[in-house]
PDB file of C-alpha atoms and ligand atoms in Angstrom:
ATOM      1  CA  MET A  11    -148.037 -71.796 -58.483  1.00  0.00           C
ATOM      2  CA  ALA A  12    -148.041 -69.374 -61.402  1.00  0.00           C
ATOM      3  CA  GLU A  13    -149.749 -70.853 -64.454  1.00  0.00           C
ATOM      4  CA  GLU A  14    -148.568 -68.340 -66.968  1.00  0.00           C
ATOM      5  CA  LEU A  15    -145.058 -67.022 -67.237  1.00  0.00           C
ATOM      6  CA  ILE A  16    -144.638 -63.255 -67.377  1.00  0.00           C
ATOM      7  CA  ILE A  17    -141.958 -62.557 -69.966  1.00  0.00           C
ATOM      8  CA  SER A  18    -140.197 -59.212 -70.094  1.00  0.00           C
ATOM      9  CA  ASN A  19    -140.357 -57.739 -73.586  1.00  0.00           C
ATOM     10  CA  SER A  20    -137.023 -56.042 -72.979  1.00  0.00           C
ATOM     11  CA  THR A  21    -134.266 -56.861 -75.434  1.00  0.00           C
ATOM     12  CA  ASP A  22    -131.829 -56.571 -72.515  1.00  0.00           C
ATOM     13  CA  LYS A  23    -131.059 -60.094 -71.265  1.00  0.00           C
ATOM     14  CA  GLN A  24    -130.314 -58.921 -67.737  1.00  0.00           C
ATOM     15  CA  GLN A  25    -133.816 -57.486 -67.555  1.00  0.00           C
ATOM     16  CA  ARG A  26    -135.281 -60.714 -68.900  1.00  0.00           C
ATOM     17  CA  TYR A  27    -133.419 -62.754 -66.284  1.00  0.00           C
ATOM     18  CA  GLU A  28    -134.498 -60.323 -63.529  1.00  0.00           C
ATOM     19  CA  THR A  29    -138.142 -60.891 -64.436  1.00  0.00           C
ATOM     20  CA  LEU A  30    -137.633 -64.641 -64.712  1.00  0.00           C
ATOM     21  CA  ILE A  31    -135.691 -65.535 -61.551  1.00  0.00           C
ATOM     22  CA  PRO A  32    -138.453 -64.792 -58.984  1.00  0.00           C
ATOM     23  CA  GLN A  33    -140.906 -66.735 -61.135  1.00  0.00           C
ATOM     24  CA  ILE A  34    -138.626 -69.780 -61.187  1.00  0.00           C
ATOM     25  CA  GLU A  35    -138.357 -69.431 -57.423  1.00  0.00           C
ATOM     26  CA  ALA A  36    -142.168 -69.463 -57.176  1.00  0.00           C
ATOM     27  CA  LEU A  37    -142.456 -72.377 -59.605  1.00  0.00           C
ATOM     28  CA  VAL A  38    -140.214 -74.680 -57.580  1.00  0.00           C
ATOM     29  CA  SER A  39    -141.030 -73.600 -54.049  1.00  0.00           C
ATOM     30  CA  GLY A  40    -143.366 -76.088 -52.442  1.00  0.00           C
ATOM     31  CA  GLU A  41    -142.802 -78.719 -55.144  1.00  0.00           C
ATOM     32  CA  PRO A  42    -140.285 -81.372 -54.081  1.00  0.00           C
ATOM     33  CA  ASP A  43    -140.358 -83.523 -57.228  1.00  0.00           C
ATOM     34  CA  LEU A  44    -137.090 -83.450 -59.160  1.00  0.00           C
ATOM     35  CA  ILE A  45    -138.456 -84.127 -62.652  1.00  0.00           C
ATOM     36  CA  ALA A  46    -141.367 -81.698 -62.254  1.00  0.00           C
ATOM     37  CA  ASN A  47    -139.082 -78.878 -61.147  1.00  0.00           C
ATOM     38  CA  LEU A  48    -136.315 -79.497 -63.704  1.00  0.00           C
ATOM     39  CA  SER A  49    -138.949 -79.665 -66.453  1.00  0.00           C
ATOM     40  CA  ASN A  50    -140.537 -76.353 -65.509  1.00  0.00           C
ATOM     41  CA  ILE A  51    -137.144 -74.677 -65.150  1.00  0.00           C
ATOM     42  CA  VAL A  52    -136.005 -75.587 -68.676  1.00  0.00           C
ATOM     43  CA  ALA A  53    -139.404 -74.624 -70.106  1.00  0.00           C
ATOM     44  CA  ALA A  54    -139.271 -71.242 -68.352  1.00  0.00           C
ATOM     45  CA  LEU A  55    -135.686 -70.647 -69.543  1.00  0.00           C
ATOM     46  CA  LYS A  56    -136.567 -71.589 -73.117  1.00  0.00           C
ATOM     47  CA  GLN A  57    -139.693 -69.410 -73.177  1.00  0.00           C
ATOM     48  CA  THR A  58    -137.983 -66.400 -71.638  1.00  0.00           C
ATOM     49  CA  MET A  59    -134.471 -66.503 -73.060  1.00  0.00           C
ATOM     50  CA  ASN A  60    -135.286 -68.272 -76.320  1.00  0.00           C
ATOM     51  CA  PHE A  61    -132.229 -70.512 -76.030  1.00  0.00           C
ATOM     52  CA  PHE A  62    -131.509 -72.879 -78.928  1.00  0.00           C
ATOM     53  CA  TRP A  63    -131.147 -75.808 -76.500  1.00  0.00           C
ATOM     54  CA  VAL A  64    -131.419 -75.892 -72.725  1.00  0.00           C
ATOM     55  CA  GLY A  65    -131.438 -78.977 -70.557  1.00  0.00           C
ATOM     56  CA  PHE A  66    -130.139 -80.948 -67.627  1.00  0.00           C
ATOM     57  CA  TYR A  67    -127.777 -83.911 -67.526  1.00  0.00           C
ATOM     58  CA  VAL A  68    -127.995 -85.880 -64.278  1.00  0.00           C
ATOM     59  CA  VAL A  69    -125.094 -87.877 -62.771  1.00  0.00           C
ATOM     60  CA  LYS A  70    -126.007 -91.583 -62.708  1.00  0.00           C
ATOM     61  CA  ASN A  71    -123.133 -93.818 -61.625  1.00  0.00           C
ATOM     62  CA  ASP A  72    -120.253 -93.086 -63.999  1.00  0.00           C
ATOM     63  CA  GLN A  73    -122.181 -91.099 -66.611  1.00  0.00           C
ATOM     64  CA  LEU A  74    -124.259 -87.995 -67.170  1.00  0.00           C
ATOM     65  CA  VAL A  75    -127.699 -88.996 -68.436  1.00  0.00           C
ATOM     66  CA  LEU A  76    -130.001 -86.678 -70.365  1.00  0.00           C
ATOM     67  CA  GLY A  77    -132.756 -85.178 -68.226  1.00  0.00           C
ATOM     68  CA  PRO A  78    -135.531 -82.669 -68.914  1.00  0.00           C
ATOM     69  CA  PHE A  79    -134.671 -80.383 -71.834  1.00  0.00           C
ATOM     70  CA  GLN A  80    -136.151 -78.094 -74.469  1.00  0.00           C
ATOM     71  CA  GLY A  81    -134.836 -78.090 -78.010  1.00  0.00           C
ATOM     72  CA  PRO A  82    -133.727 -80.620 -80.614  1.00  0.00           C
ATOM     73  CA  ILE A  83    -133.075 -84.233 -79.567  1.00  0.00           C
ATOM     74  CA  ALA A  84    -129.711 -84.693 -77.882  1.00  0.00           C
ATOM     75  CA  CYS A  85    -127.113 -87.293 -76.917  1.00  0.00           C
ATOM     76  CA  THR A  86    -128.295 -89.327 -73.944  1.00  0.00           C
ATOM     77  CA  ARG A  87    -125.072 -90.241 -72.134  1.00  0.00           C
ATOM     78  CA  ILE A  88    -121.808 -88.375 -71.510  1.00  0.00           C
ATOM     79  CA  GLY A  89    -118.787 -89.765 -69.656  1.00  0.00           C
ATOM     80  CA  LEU A  90    -116.778 -88.045 -66.913  1.00  0.00           C
ATOM     81  CA  GLY A  91    -114.401 -85.574 -68.524  1.00  0.00           C
ATOM     82  CA  LYS A  92    -116.041 -85.897 -71.952  1.00  0.00           C
ATOM     83  CA  GLY A  93    -117.292 -82.848 -73.852  1.00  0.00           C
ATOM     84  CA  VAL A  94    -118.144 -79.589 -72.124  1.00  0.00           C
ATOM     85  CA  CYS A  95    -120.686 -81.224 -69.794  1.00  0.00           C
ATOM     86  CA  GLY A  96    -118.364 -84.018 -68.694  1.00  0.00           C
ATOM     87  CA  THR A  97    -115.551 -81.503 -68.158  1.00  0.00           C
ATOM     88  CA  SER A  98    -117.784 -79.290 -66.016  1.00  0.00           C
ATOM     89  CA  TRP A  99    -118.683 -82.386 -63.972  1.00  0.00           C
ATOM     90  CA  LYS A 100    -115.043 -83.505 -63.614  1.00  0.00           C
ATOM     91  CA  GLU A 101    -113.671 -80.055 -62.786  1.00  0.00           C
ATOM     92  CA  LYS A 102    -116.715 -79.074 -60.660  1.00  0.00           C
ATOM     93  CA  ARG A 103    -116.983 -75.667 -62.290  1.00  0.00           C
ATOM     94  CA  THR A 104    -118.927 -73.555 -64.748  1.00  0.00           C
ATOM     95  CA  ILE A 105    -117.560 -73.525 -68.291  1.00  0.00           C
ATOM     96  CA  ILE A 106    -118.346 -70.921 -70.951  1.00  0.00           C
ATOM     97  CA  VAL A 107    -117.360 -71.920 -74.483  1.00  0.00           C
ATOM     98  CA  PRO A 108    -117.456 -68.973 -76.936  1.00  0.00           C
ATOM     99  CA  ASN A 109    -116.787 -71.228 -79.941  1.00  0.00           C
ATOM    100  CA  VAL A 110    -117.535 -74.936 -79.591  1.00  0.00           C
ATOM    101  CA  ASP A 111    -115.228 -75.786 -82.512  1.00  0.00           C
ATOM    102  CA  GLU A 112    -112.309 -74.609 -80.381  1.00  0.00           C
ATOM    103  CA  PHE A 113    -113.180 -76.752 -77.335  1.00  0.00           C
ATOM    104  CA  PRO A 114    -111.201 -80.020 -77.468  1.00  0.00           C
ATOM    105  CA  GLY A 115    -113.586 -82.958 -77.273  1.00  0.00           C
ATOM    106  CA  HIS A 116    -116.772 -80.915 -77.632  1.00  0.00           C
ATOM    107  CA  ILE A 117    -119.714 -83.240 -78.240  1.00  0.00           C
ATOM    108  CA  ALA A 118    -121.805 -81.913 -81.114  1.00  0.00           C
ATOM    109  CA  CYS A 119    -125.378 -83.011 -80.504  1.00  0.00           C
ATOM    110  CA  SER A 120    -126.401 -80.499 -83.161  1.00  0.00           C
ATOM    111  CA  SER A 121    -124.219 -78.949 -85.845  1.00  0.00           C
ATOM    112  CA  ALA A 122    -126.193 -75.710 -85.347  1.00  0.00           C
ATOM    113  CA  SER A 123    -124.744 -75.250 -81.854  1.00  0.00           C
ATOM    114  CA  LYS A 124    -121.978 -72.614 -81.852  1.00  0.00           C
ATOM    115  CA  SER A 125    -121.446 -71.575 -78.222  1.00  0.00           C
ATOM    116  CA  GLU A 126    -122.323 -73.082 -74.869  1.00  0.00           C
ATOM    117  CA  ILE A 127    -122.438 -72.626 -71.100  1.00  0.00           C
ATOM    118  CA  VAL A 128    -122.497 -75.500 -68.601  1.00  0.00           C
ATOM    119  CA  LEU A 129    -123.046 -75.066 -64.853  1.00  0.00           C
ATOM    120  CA  PRO A 130    -122.932 -77.744 -62.130  1.00  0.00           C
ATOM    121  CA  ALA A 131    -125.275 -78.142 -59.139  1.00  0.00           C
ATOM    122  CA  PHE A 132    -123.971 -79.888 -56.030  1.00  0.00           C
ATOM    123  CA  LYS A 133    -125.317 -82.257 -53.411  1.00  0.00           C
ATOM    124  CA  SER A 134    -123.016 -83.111 -50.485  1.00  0.00           C
ATOM    125  CA  ASN A 135    -120.131 -81.415 -52.331  1.00  0.00           C
ATOM    126  CA  GLU A 136    -120.479 -83.716 -55.355  1.00  0.00           C
ATOM    127  CA  VAL A 137    -121.905 -82.734 -58.744  1.00  0.00           C
ATOM    128  CA  PHE A 138    -125.486 -84.014 -58.879  1.00  0.00           C
ATOM    129  CA  LEU A 139    -126.399 -82.598 -62.297  1.00  0.00           C
ATOM    130  CA  VAL A 140    -125.332 -79.983 -64.841  1.00  0.00           C
ATOM    131  CA  LEU A 141    -127.339 -77.408 -66.752  1.00  0.00           C
ATOM    132  CA  ASP A 142    -126.287 -77.121 -70.403  1.00  0.00           C
ATOM    133  CA  VAL A 143    -127.332 -74.188 -72.586  1.00  0.00           C
ATOM    134  CA  ASP A 144    -126.454 -74.057 -76.286  1.00  0.00           C
ATOM    135  CA  SER A 145    -126.698 -71.155 -78.711  1.00  0.00           C
ATOM    136  CA  ASP A 146    -126.710 -71.139 -82.487  1.00  0.00           C
ATOM    137  CA  LYS A 147    -124.650 -67.925 -82.320  1.00  0.00           C
ATOM    138  CA  LEU A 148    -120.946 -67.625 -81.530  1.00  0.00           C
ATOM    139  CA  ASN A 149    -119.905 -66.033 -78.224  1.00  0.00           C
ATOM    140  CA  ASP A 150    -123.473 -65.788 -76.929  1.00  0.00           C
ATOM    141  CA  PHE A 151    -122.819 -66.337 -73.193  1.00  0.00           C
ATOM    142  CA  ASP A 152    -121.113 -64.023 -70.709  1.00  0.00           C
ATOM    143  CA  ALA A 153    -120.937 -63.087 -67.033  1.00  0.00           C
ATOM    144  CA  VAL A 154    -124.597 -62.002 -67.057  1.00  0.00           C
ATOM    145  CA  ASP A 155    -125.730 -65.494 -68.078  1.00  0.00           C
ATOM    146  CA  GLU A 156    -123.364 -67.039 -65.551  1.00  0.00           C
ATOM    147  CA  LYS A 157    -124.699 -64.854 -62.719  1.00  0.00           C
ATOM    148  CA  TYR A 158    -128.377 -65.626 -63.301  1.00  0.00           C
ATOM    149  CA  LEU A 159    -128.013 -69.273 -64.326  1.00  0.00           C
ATOM    150  CA  ASP A 160    -125.861 -69.737 -61.253  1.00  0.00           C
ATOM    151  CA  ALA A 161    -128.748 -68.349 -59.178  1.00  0.00           C
ATOM    152  CA  VAL A 162    -130.980 -70.967 -60.821  1.00  0.00           C
ATOM    153  CA  MET A 163    -128.518 -73.703 -59.870  1.00  0.00           C
ATOM    154  CA  ARG A 164    -128.503 -72.582 -56.251  1.00  0.00           C
ATOM    155  CA  MET A 165    -132.320 -72.934 -56.301  1.00  0.00           C
ATOM    156  CA  VAL A 166    -131.947 -76.401 -57.831  1.00  0.00           C
ATOM    157  CA  GLU A 167    -129.670 -77.355 -54.936  1.00  0.00           C
ATOM    158  CA  ARG A 168    -132.587 -76.841 -52.558  1.00  0.00           C
ATOM    159  CA  PHE A 169    -134.622 -79.721 -54.018  1.00  0.00           C
ATOM    160  CA  ILE A 170    -131.980 -82.225 -55.136  1.00  0.00           C
TER     161      ILE A 170
HETATM  162  N1  LIG B 216    -122.206 -80.109 -76.293  1.00  0.00           N
HETATM  163  C1  LIG B 216    -122.308 -80.862 -75.073  1.00  0.00           C
HETATM  164  C2  LIG B 216    -123.165 -82.100 -75.250  1.00  0.00           C
HETATM  165  C3  LIG B 216    -124.594 -81.893 -74.935  1.00  0.00           C
HETATM  166  S1  LIG B 216    -125.449 -81.150 -76.162  1.00  0.00           S
HETATM  167  O1  LIG B 216    -124.859 -79.858 -76.524  1.00  0.00           O
HETATM  168  C4  LIG B 216    -127.045 -80.942 -75.818  1.00  0.00           C
HETATM  169  C5  LIG B 216    -120.931 -81.253 -74.573  1.00  0.00           C
HETATM  170  O2  LIG B 216    -119.943 -81.070 -75.292  1.00  0.00           O
HETATM  171  O3  LIG B 216    -120.841 -81.767 -73.462  1.00  0.00           O
END
């Protein structure tokens, strides 16, 4: 396993993701433990992409429960259909929110959060967890983020 992350110094986020993805693959391959892998993934995303907040919420019975994350402290439980995370879980799809103030029911864990992307990972066709990324800038997520974070979620699906 790599012990030090190689971070592209490019200002182009696609380039940064391209450098990161194979390293995440290497980090999680051969390690079956859920918490260990989710923890390293959020740390690698934070270090490389410098996200304001990045973390997992894991489905436990009828709620999403906060999992490994990097950033300010966050709400611990989210119901089905609540906020962006609960909506992603309910609708089984990725959601990009350019302006959180315009998303009905958005849960503000931090008032500094301005835009957000949430992606689900599936086990046996059910959502097992979601990845939530928050930015302190408006309109900070696009198809490039969706493409690469989706690749991360497909890797997650191999060990959940
Ligand atoms: N904003 C999220 C809640 C989680 S925090 O942003 C870390 C939501 O509306 O589901």
